[in-house]
Amino acid sequence: MACSSPLSTLSYSPAALRTGAVHLGVGAFHRGHQQTYYDDLARLGHRDWGVAGLNLTPPDITAVHAAQKGTYAVLTEDQDGQLVRRIGTLRRVDHQPNPHDPLWDGIGFATLTITEKGYCHASGSTTLDPESAISADLTSPEVPVTAVGFLAAILDRRHKIDGGPITLASCDNVAANGALLRGVLLDFVARTRPDMFAWVEDNVAFPDSMVDRIVPRMSESSAARLAAAAGNRDELGVVAEPFRQWVIADHFAAGSRPPLEEVGVQVVPDVAIFEHMKHRMLNGLQSALAELGRLAGRTASHEAVTDPALAAWSRRFLAAQAETLSCPPGEDLKVYAETTMHRLANPTIVHPLTQIATDASFKLPQRIFAPAAERLRAGQNLDQYAAVVAGWIAQAGDTTPDSFGIAVSDPGSVRVAAARDAAGSACAVSDAVVRAPLFPEPLAASEVFKTQVADWLDLIRAGDPHRLRAILRDNTGSNANA
């Protein structure tokens, strides 16, 4: 399908943009999400918001960025059509940059997408895990290898030259991501540069934010579609869904920040209510289908959500999740649920279920376990949640590559697999796993929930995906909880 758009040409000169913001972690998501907002600002005539991109880990994209003169294309597509746009706001890219680069001296706004592991935090905590990659930076803080250590070194320079306040905004898919970034950074500073601690507290803002757009890893097929739409092969370009959302708390350090409201960013008093909606409905369904869809013989999210049996189950799951939420201002949870189904059904965005299942032990506590505990306290049914938990337990530790060549990577599931393999019967497995610290205490204490998990485990162990699909299709969660 060919497409053309006025967005496919730039209405501004990239070279005329001043570098006013920094982003750490210039992966496909950043290029397909935050950069489109900066591009919108430039198209509106704002010339102060070019972005410097920094990567601490591979791949090194500096040569490609230079060869393409700093521009690339974003192709958005779904069941309804395609749109291509050229982006020119990523003004520079540095690989393994020097934290003492004066680039940062006049920057007032910086964002991060470094994945949850990049925060080096203990699970369920906003403090550092000394056994993580941060151990090297704790020993040698002047030569940081982690994002946390790198940011601390930057702030150290800023502190010494009286560089002024700065906003550091996490854009990772983590609940209360600003609080997490603040916690780990202050923990690191307290351990390595205690004289700077008070300055950081007074001069650095850490707003929570929520970002949303599905930007899967590029395949040969998506690269070919992008090349056809853009008119040339593009090594920096990405393919994404049309939907996008960026919600950020109105908590910025004094000084410059982009006029984000002008390009559709929602600047709000409290991000948590939006965060819960996304994490529980969109991300919760993604994680649920990552576990149950694989067992039902599906390999990608669009295959799972368009399977009639799984689609029926998904709508009931979304309705259950909505019952745990307060509706954010300007949103409609029923509309959001149908939008979620439409988005995940997009056949042009092939999102492997194994990729979604990666790091499930980090994702499931907020997406599945927490709302399940809330439903338990409210006396509501948990059978759909038990099915997801059972699917996760049954597949924990499986690193067999899928048809895309992708294997699930979830270090936290190793303990789950060990408990499963040692326990024996489904009831014993359910009891051993659900009592683990990952689960909220109400679930760990609920014999009804653990029995439901065991029942689903018995069904899954039978190894009949057709029967599993039929039961998921017809399951209405009629068993009452106690």
XYZ file of C-alpha atoms in Angstrom:
482
model
C 0.000 0.000 0.000
C 1.633 3.249 -1.105
C 1.091 6.493 0.712
C 2.065 10.115 0.537
C 1.625 12.952 2.983
C 2.612 16.591 3.471
C 4.322 15.279 6.598
C 6.736 13.376 4.368
C 8.610 16.620 3.717
C 10.088 18.897 6.364
C 8.667 22.396 6.768
C 11.688 23.513 8.794
C 15.462 23.395 8.488
C 16.930 20.870 10.958
C 20.211 22.786 10.958
C 18.386 25.873 12.242
C 17.185 24.113 15.386
C 18.864 24.820 18.705
C 19.557 21.774 20.865
C 17.293 22.400 23.828
C 16.587 18.893 25.130
C 18.423 15.632 25.705
C 17.172 12.063 25.543
C 18.942 9.051 27.026
C 18.169 5.786 25.238
C 17.589 6.553 21.560
C 15.895 3.330 20.565
C 13.055 2.715 18.140
C 10.440 3.760 20.692
C 11.948 7.189 21.262
C 12.368 7.762 17.523
C 8.751 6.767 16.917
C 7.189 8.527 19.903
C 8.789 11.516 21.702
C 10.576 12.663 18.550
C 7.245 13.024 16.757
C 6.175 15.560 19.392
C 9.417 17.520 19.016
C 8.869 17.389 15.254
C 5.360 18.792 15.759
C 6.864 21.662 17.752
C 9.327 22.419 14.957
C 6.518 22.349 12.387
C 4.661 24.903 14.511
C 7.659 27.208 14.316
C 9.415 26.435 17.598
C 13.147 26.361 16.861
C 14.526 25.789 20.385
C 13.750 22.098 20.751
C 16.202 20.089 18.755
C 17.240 16.978 20.673
C 20.622 15.469 21.502
C 20.329 11.690 21.790
C 22.667 9.651 23.970
C 23.116 5.887 24.045
C 25.145 4.072 26.678
C 24.630 0.616 25.192
C 24.626 -0.924 21.685
C 23.693 -0.522 18.963
C 25.850 2.412 17.926
C 23.716 4.454 15.512
C 25.998 7.469 15.208
C 27.320 6.562 11.740
C 23.831 5.924 10.355
C 22.579 9.160 11.864
C 25.411 11.094 10.238
C 24.968 9.340 6.873
C 21.257 10.296 6.844
C 22.078 13.872 7.868
C 20.130 13.427 11.067
C 16.759 12.737 9.461
C 14.651 9.606 9.240
C 11.070 8.530 8.542
C 8.277 7.231 10.752
C 5.604 5.144 9.047
C 2.351 4.781 10.963
C -0.088 2.181 9.715
C -3.072 0.122 10.748
C -6.203 -1.482 9.308
C -7.284 1.913 8.003
C -4.210 3.090 6.081
C -0.698 4.520 6.199
C 0.960 7.854 6.878
C 4.650 8.676 6.539
C 6.452 11.600 8.133
C 10.058 12.750 8.091
C 11.700 13.697 11.384
C 14.522 16.218 11.622
C 14.601 17.078 15.321
C 17.148 14.448 16.418
C 20.077 16.781 15.937
C 22.925 14.660 17.271
C 23.536 11.160 18.586
C 26.425 10.198 20.855
C 27.382 6.631 21.718
C 28.877 6.025 25.176
C 29.094 9.788 25.686
C 31.325 11.660 28.092
C 29.253 12.736 31.137
C 31.440 15.835 31.442
C 30.454 17.099 27.976
C 29.448 20.788 28.227
C 26.435 19.894 26.053
C 24.466 19.470 29.279
C 25.362 22.813 30.818
C 22.451 24.752 29.332
C 19.903 21.921 29.076
C 16.793 22.264 31.231
C 14.780 19.236 30.047
C 15.881 15.617 29.571
C 13.952 12.401 29.069
C 14.867 8.733 29.391
C 13.797 5.412 27.915
C 16.228 2.884 29.382
C 13.826 -0.017 30.209
C 12.995 -1.019 33.759
C 16.249 -2.946 34.186
C 18.157 0.274 33.522
C 17.147 1.674 36.904
C 19.120 -1.058 38.704
C 16.533 -1.140 41.465
C 15.491 -3.856 43.828
C 12.147 -5.336 42.762
C 9.258 -3.397 44.269
C 11.590 -0.720 45.610
C 12.899 2.712 44.633
C 16.350 1.937 46.026
C 19.316 0.397 44.253
C 20.035 -3.304 44.041
C 23.795 -3.484 44.793
C 23.941 -6.852 43.011
C 22.838 -5.289 39.715
C 24.980 -3.535 37.097
C 25.155 -0.503 39.418
C 27.842 -2.295 41.456
C 30.520 -1.193 38.969
C 29.450 2.448 39.203
C 29.347 2.335 43.003
C 32.992 1.277 42.880
C 34.041 3.715 40.112
C 31.496 6.565 39.954
C 33.750 8.721 37.733
C 33.567 6.209 34.858
C 29.884 5.251 34.850
C 28.473 2.439 32.749
C 24.830 2.648 33.862
C 22.269 5.359 33.206
C 21.940 6.077 36.928
C 25.703 6.532 37.314
C 25.853 8.605 34.130
C 23.130 10.984 35.296
C 24.819 11.362 38.668
C 28.069 12.336 36.924
C 26.226 14.894 34.796
C 24.578 16.388 37.862
C 27.941 16.483 39.611
C 29.324 18.687 36.823
C 26.182 20.826 36.850
C 26.430 21.213 40.612
C 30.058 22.327 40.414
C 29.478 24.941 37.709
C 26.188 26.132 39.197
C 24.388 25.034 36.051
C 20.910 25.605 37.417
C 17.800 23.438 37.758
C 16.943 20.593 35.380
C 13.985 18.272 34.784
C 14.721 14.553 34.333
C 11.611 12.801 33.031
C 11.493 9.028 32.844
C 9.400 7.816 29.920
C 9.707 4.117 30.684
C 6.707 1.864 31.046
C 6.987 1.706 34.830
C 4.485 2.822 37.452
C 5.520 6.069 39.207
C 8.594 6.213 36.983
C 9.574 9.669 38.180
C 9.570 8.522 41.796
C 11.642 5.494 40.793
C 14.233 7.626 38.987
C 14.401 10.046 41.909
C 14.792 7.202 44.400
C 17.611 5.343 42.671
C 19.467 8.523 41.731
C 19.347 9.935 45.262
C 20.391 6.537 46.625
C 23.394 6.522 44.284
C 24.301 10.130 45.145
C 24.065 9.386 48.875
C 26.520 6.513 48.430
C 28.987 8.233 46.095
C 28.628 12.039 46.322
C 26.844 12.846 49.582
C 27.882 16.500 49.400
C 25.609 16.857 46.337
C 22.516 15.260 47.877
C 20.796 18.446 49.046
C 21.540 20.221 45.755
C 19.852 17.424 43.789
C 16.816 17.561 46.030
C 16.529 21.327 45.499
C 17.388 21.597 41.788
C 16.235 18.449 39.991
C 12.594 17.650 39.190
C 11.473 14.105 38.452
C 7.934 14.231 37.011
C 6.043 10.997 36.520
C 5.006 10.400 32.940
C 3.083 7.910 30.861
C 3.879 7.259 27.228
C 2.000 5.030 24.831
C 2.583 3.917 21.284
C 3.284 0.435 19.972
C 6.628 0.545 18.164
C 7.786 -3.041 17.626
C 11.261 -4.003 16.568
C 11.906 -3.614 12.860
C 11.671 -6.696 10.652
C 12.606 -7.127 7.011
C 8.933 -6.794 6.140
C 8.438 -3.540 8.054
C 11.719 -2.156 6.697
C 10.502 -2.884 3.167
C 7.150 -1.173 3.792
C 8.939 1.834 5.242
C 11.260 2.023 2.240
C 8.319 1.872 -0.153
C 6.427 4.604 1.707
C 9.427 6.891 2.267
C 11.032 6.321 -1.142
C 14.319 4.997 0.186
C 15.873 2.523 2.585
C 15.999 4.070 6.043
C 18.208 2.510 8.722
C 16.974 4.875 11.447
C 13.314 4.817 10.483
C 10.610 3.011 12.392
C 7.130 1.659 11.822
C 4.520 2.341 14.497
C 0.799 2.377 15.105
C -1.067 5.681 14.588
C -2.144 5.966 18.236
C 0.138 7.930 20.546
C -0.196 9.415 24.002
C 2.115 11.273 26.376
C 0.921 12.310 29.823
C 3.344 14.102 32.148
C 2.953 15.533 35.632
C 3.040 19.300 35.939
C 6.195 19.149 38.029
C 9.129 20.802 36.291
C 12.272 22.494 37.525
C 12.420 26.249 37.107
C 13.674 27.239 33.684
C 13.032 26.122 30.154
C 10.826 23.246 29.068
C 9.145 22.510 25.756
C 5.606 23.900 25.263
C 4.342 20.341 25.217
C 0.667 21.217 25.583
C 0.708 22.795 22.123
C 1.311 19.424 20.459
C -1.116 17.261 22.396
C 0.910 16.231 25.437
C -1.358 16.064 28.489
C 0.258 17.992 31.356
C -1.737 16.989 34.426
C -1.604 17.270 38.231
C -1.441 13.474 38.722
C -0.320 10.885 36.191
C -1.202 7.858 38.320
C -4.832 7.645 37.230
C -3.807 7.613 33.541
C -0.985 5.222 34.311
C -3.289 2.731 35.974
C -5.656 2.809 33.017
C -2.887 2.048 30.527
C -1.000 -0.471 32.638
C -4.082 -2.436 33.570
C -6.050 -2.297 30.344
C -3.632 -2.073 27.406
C -0.521 -3.535 29.038
C -2.512 -5.912 31.204
C -4.215 -7.396 28.158
C -0.893 -7.601 26.319
C 0.632 -9.575 29.191
C -2.441 -11.775 29.557
C -2.393 -12.647 25.859
C 1.377 -13.173 25.968
C 0.788 -16.017 28.411
C -2.535 -17.472 27.240
C -2.089 -16.711 23.535
C 1.126 -18.725 23.316
C -0.582 -21.671 24.986
C -3.449 -21.337 22.493
C -1.043 -21.585 19.554
C -0.762 -17.870 18.678
C 2.555 -16.123 18.122
C 1.774 -12.386 17.887
C -0.630 -10.029 19.634
C -2.754 -9.327 16.536
C -3.243 -13.075 16.008
C -4.293 -13.518 19.621
C -6.735 -10.618 19.862
C -8.434 -11.485 16.557
C -8.863 -15.138 17.532
C -12.637 -15.292 18.267
C -12.158 -17.275 21.469
C -9.405 -15.062 22.816
C -11.229 -11.905 21.675
C -14.295 -12.854 23.716
C -12.066 -13.562 26.719
C -10.191 -10.280 26.189
C -13.317 -8.126 26.295
C -14.367 -9.722 29.571
C -10.849 -9.215 30.931
C -10.867 -5.531 29.970
C -14.251 -5.079 31.654
C -12.856 -6.704 34.804
C -9.808 -4.454 34.753
C -12.000 -1.375 34.260
C -13.841 -2.256 37.480
C -10.579 -1.659 39.378
C -10.065 1.840 37.920
C -11.174 5.409 38.365
C -11.743 7.019 34.984
C -9.163 9.723 34.127
C -10.437 13.168 33.111
C -11.410 13.225 29.455
C -11.367 9.432 29.071
C -14.107 6.815 28.704
C -13.105 3.336 29.876
C -15.487 1.538 27.510
C -14.145 3.515 24.563
C -10.588 2.929 25.790
C -11.286 -0.817 25.922
C -12.519 -0.900 22.322
C -9.601 1.301 21.230
C -7.281 -1.186 22.915
C -8.843 -4.093 21.004
C -8.570 -2.154 17.726
C -4.950 -1.242 18.388
C -3.879 -4.782 19.253
C -5.733 -6.147 16.219
C -3.586 -4.024 13.889
C -2.227 -6.606 11.401
C 0.613 -4.349 10.263
C 2.194 -4.226 13.725
C 3.533 -7.709 14.377
C 4.302 -7.767 18.101
C 5.608 -11.237 19.086
C 4.045 -12.630 22.239
C 7.450 -13.884 23.377
C 8.735 -10.307 23.242
C 5.816 -9.124 25.378
C 6.378 -12.019 27.817
C 9.979 -10.931 28.380
C 10.515 -9.635 31.933
C 7.057 -10.842 32.957
C 8.168 -11.039 36.593
C 8.608 -7.241 36.474
C 5.405 -6.575 34.523
C 2.814 -8.900 36.055
C 2.851 -7.496 39.620
C 1.422 -4.143 38.494
C -0.582 -5.367 35.500
C -2.191 -8.523 36.912
C -1.406 -9.213 40.584
C -2.295 -5.768 41.999
C -5.718 -5.482 40.305
C -6.432 -9.113 41.212
C -5.792 -8.301 44.877
C -8.135 -5.305 44.633
C -10.859 -7.465 43.105
C -10.354 -10.020 45.864
C -10.848 -7.366 48.533
C -14.019 -6.227 46.726
C -15.375 -9.778 46.611
C -15.143 -9.956 42.818
C -14.214 -12.959 40.716
C -10.538 -13.737 40.005
C -10.804 -16.641 37.580
C -9.448 -14.716 34.579
C -6.472 -13.566 36.645
C -5.875 -17.112 37.824
C -5.734 -18.240 34.192
C -2.999 -15.695 33.411
C -0.995 -16.641 36.498
C -1.274 -20.323 35.617
C -0.110 -19.624 32.070
C 2.899 -17.743 33.393
C 3.779 -20.508 35.839
C 3.448 -23.200 33.173
C 5.811 -21.422 30.773
C 8.279 -19.969 33.291
C 11.883 -20.699 32.371
C 11.080 -21.702 28.777
C 13.689 -20.080 26.527
C 12.770 -21.880 23.310
C 12.921 -19.373 20.408
C 9.617 -18.700 18.675
C 8.994 -18.546 14.926
C 10.508 -15.050 14.912
C 13.683 -16.349 16.533
C 12.824 -14.555 19.803
C 13.069 -16.267 23.178
C 11.528 -15.083 26.433
C 14.104 -13.494 28.724
C 12.891 -13.194 32.299
C 15.505 -13.806 35.004
C 12.832 -13.584 37.683
C 10.997 -16.592 36.256
C 13.899 -18.911 37.086
C 12.744 -19.131 40.713
C 9.168 -19.685 39.565
C 10.265 -22.559 37.317
C 12.295 -24.078 40.150
C 9.350 -23.906 42.546
C 7.037 -25.376 39.918
C 9.353 -28.262 39.114
C 9.953 -29.077 42.787
C 6.355 -28.883 43.970
C 4.691 -31.621 41.916
C 0.886 -31.405 41.928
C -0.906 -28.365 40.537
C -2.198 -27.479 44.023
C 1.303 -27.650 45.489
C 2.724 -25.596 42.617
C 0.050 -22.929 42.988
C 0.595 -22.679 46.722
C 4.400 -22.484 46.390
C 4.417 -19.818 43.680
C 1.582 -17.603 44.890
C 3.177 -17.412 48.335
C 6.269 -15.841 46.759
C 7.032 -12.168 47.568
C 5.976 -11.060 44.068
C 2.329 -11.626 44.997
C 0.295 -9.308 47.247
C -0.503 -10.843 50.629
C -4.282 -11.090 49.992
C -3.651 -13.350 46.973
C -1.055 -15.407 48.836
C -3.576 -16.009 51.614
C -6.540 -16.795 49.352
C -7.223 -20.507 49.097
C -9.918 -19.800 46.490
C -7.456 -17.988 44.213
C -4.785 -20.662 44.611
C -7.353 -23.356 43.828
C -8.384 -21.487 40.668
C -4.723 -21.238 39.618
C -4.311 -24.966 40.233
C -7.408 -25.784 38.152
C -6.035 -23.766 35.229
C -2.645 -25.436 35.635
C -4.265 -28.855 35.335
C -6.023 -27.742 32.148
C -2.832 -26.272 30.677
C -0.822 -29.369 31.557
C -3.236 -31.433 29.458
C -1.577 -29.755 26.470
C -4.696 -29.309 24.305
C -4.736 -25.760 22.858
C -8.129 -26.310 21.193
C -9.782 -27.247 24.498
C -8.027 -24.332 26.203
C -9.387 -21.929 23.568
C -12.897 -23.306 23.946
C -12.840 -22.909 27.719
C -11.400 -19.400 27.477
C -14.128 -18.502 24.975
C -16.919 -19.736 27.211
C -15.418 -18.864 30.587
C -17.379 -16.141 32.328
C -15.650 -16.388 35.685
C -18.820 -17.626 37.332
C -17.115 -19.171 40.360
C -17.581 -16.884 43.364
C -14.560 -15.886 45.394
C -14.315 -15.996 49.102
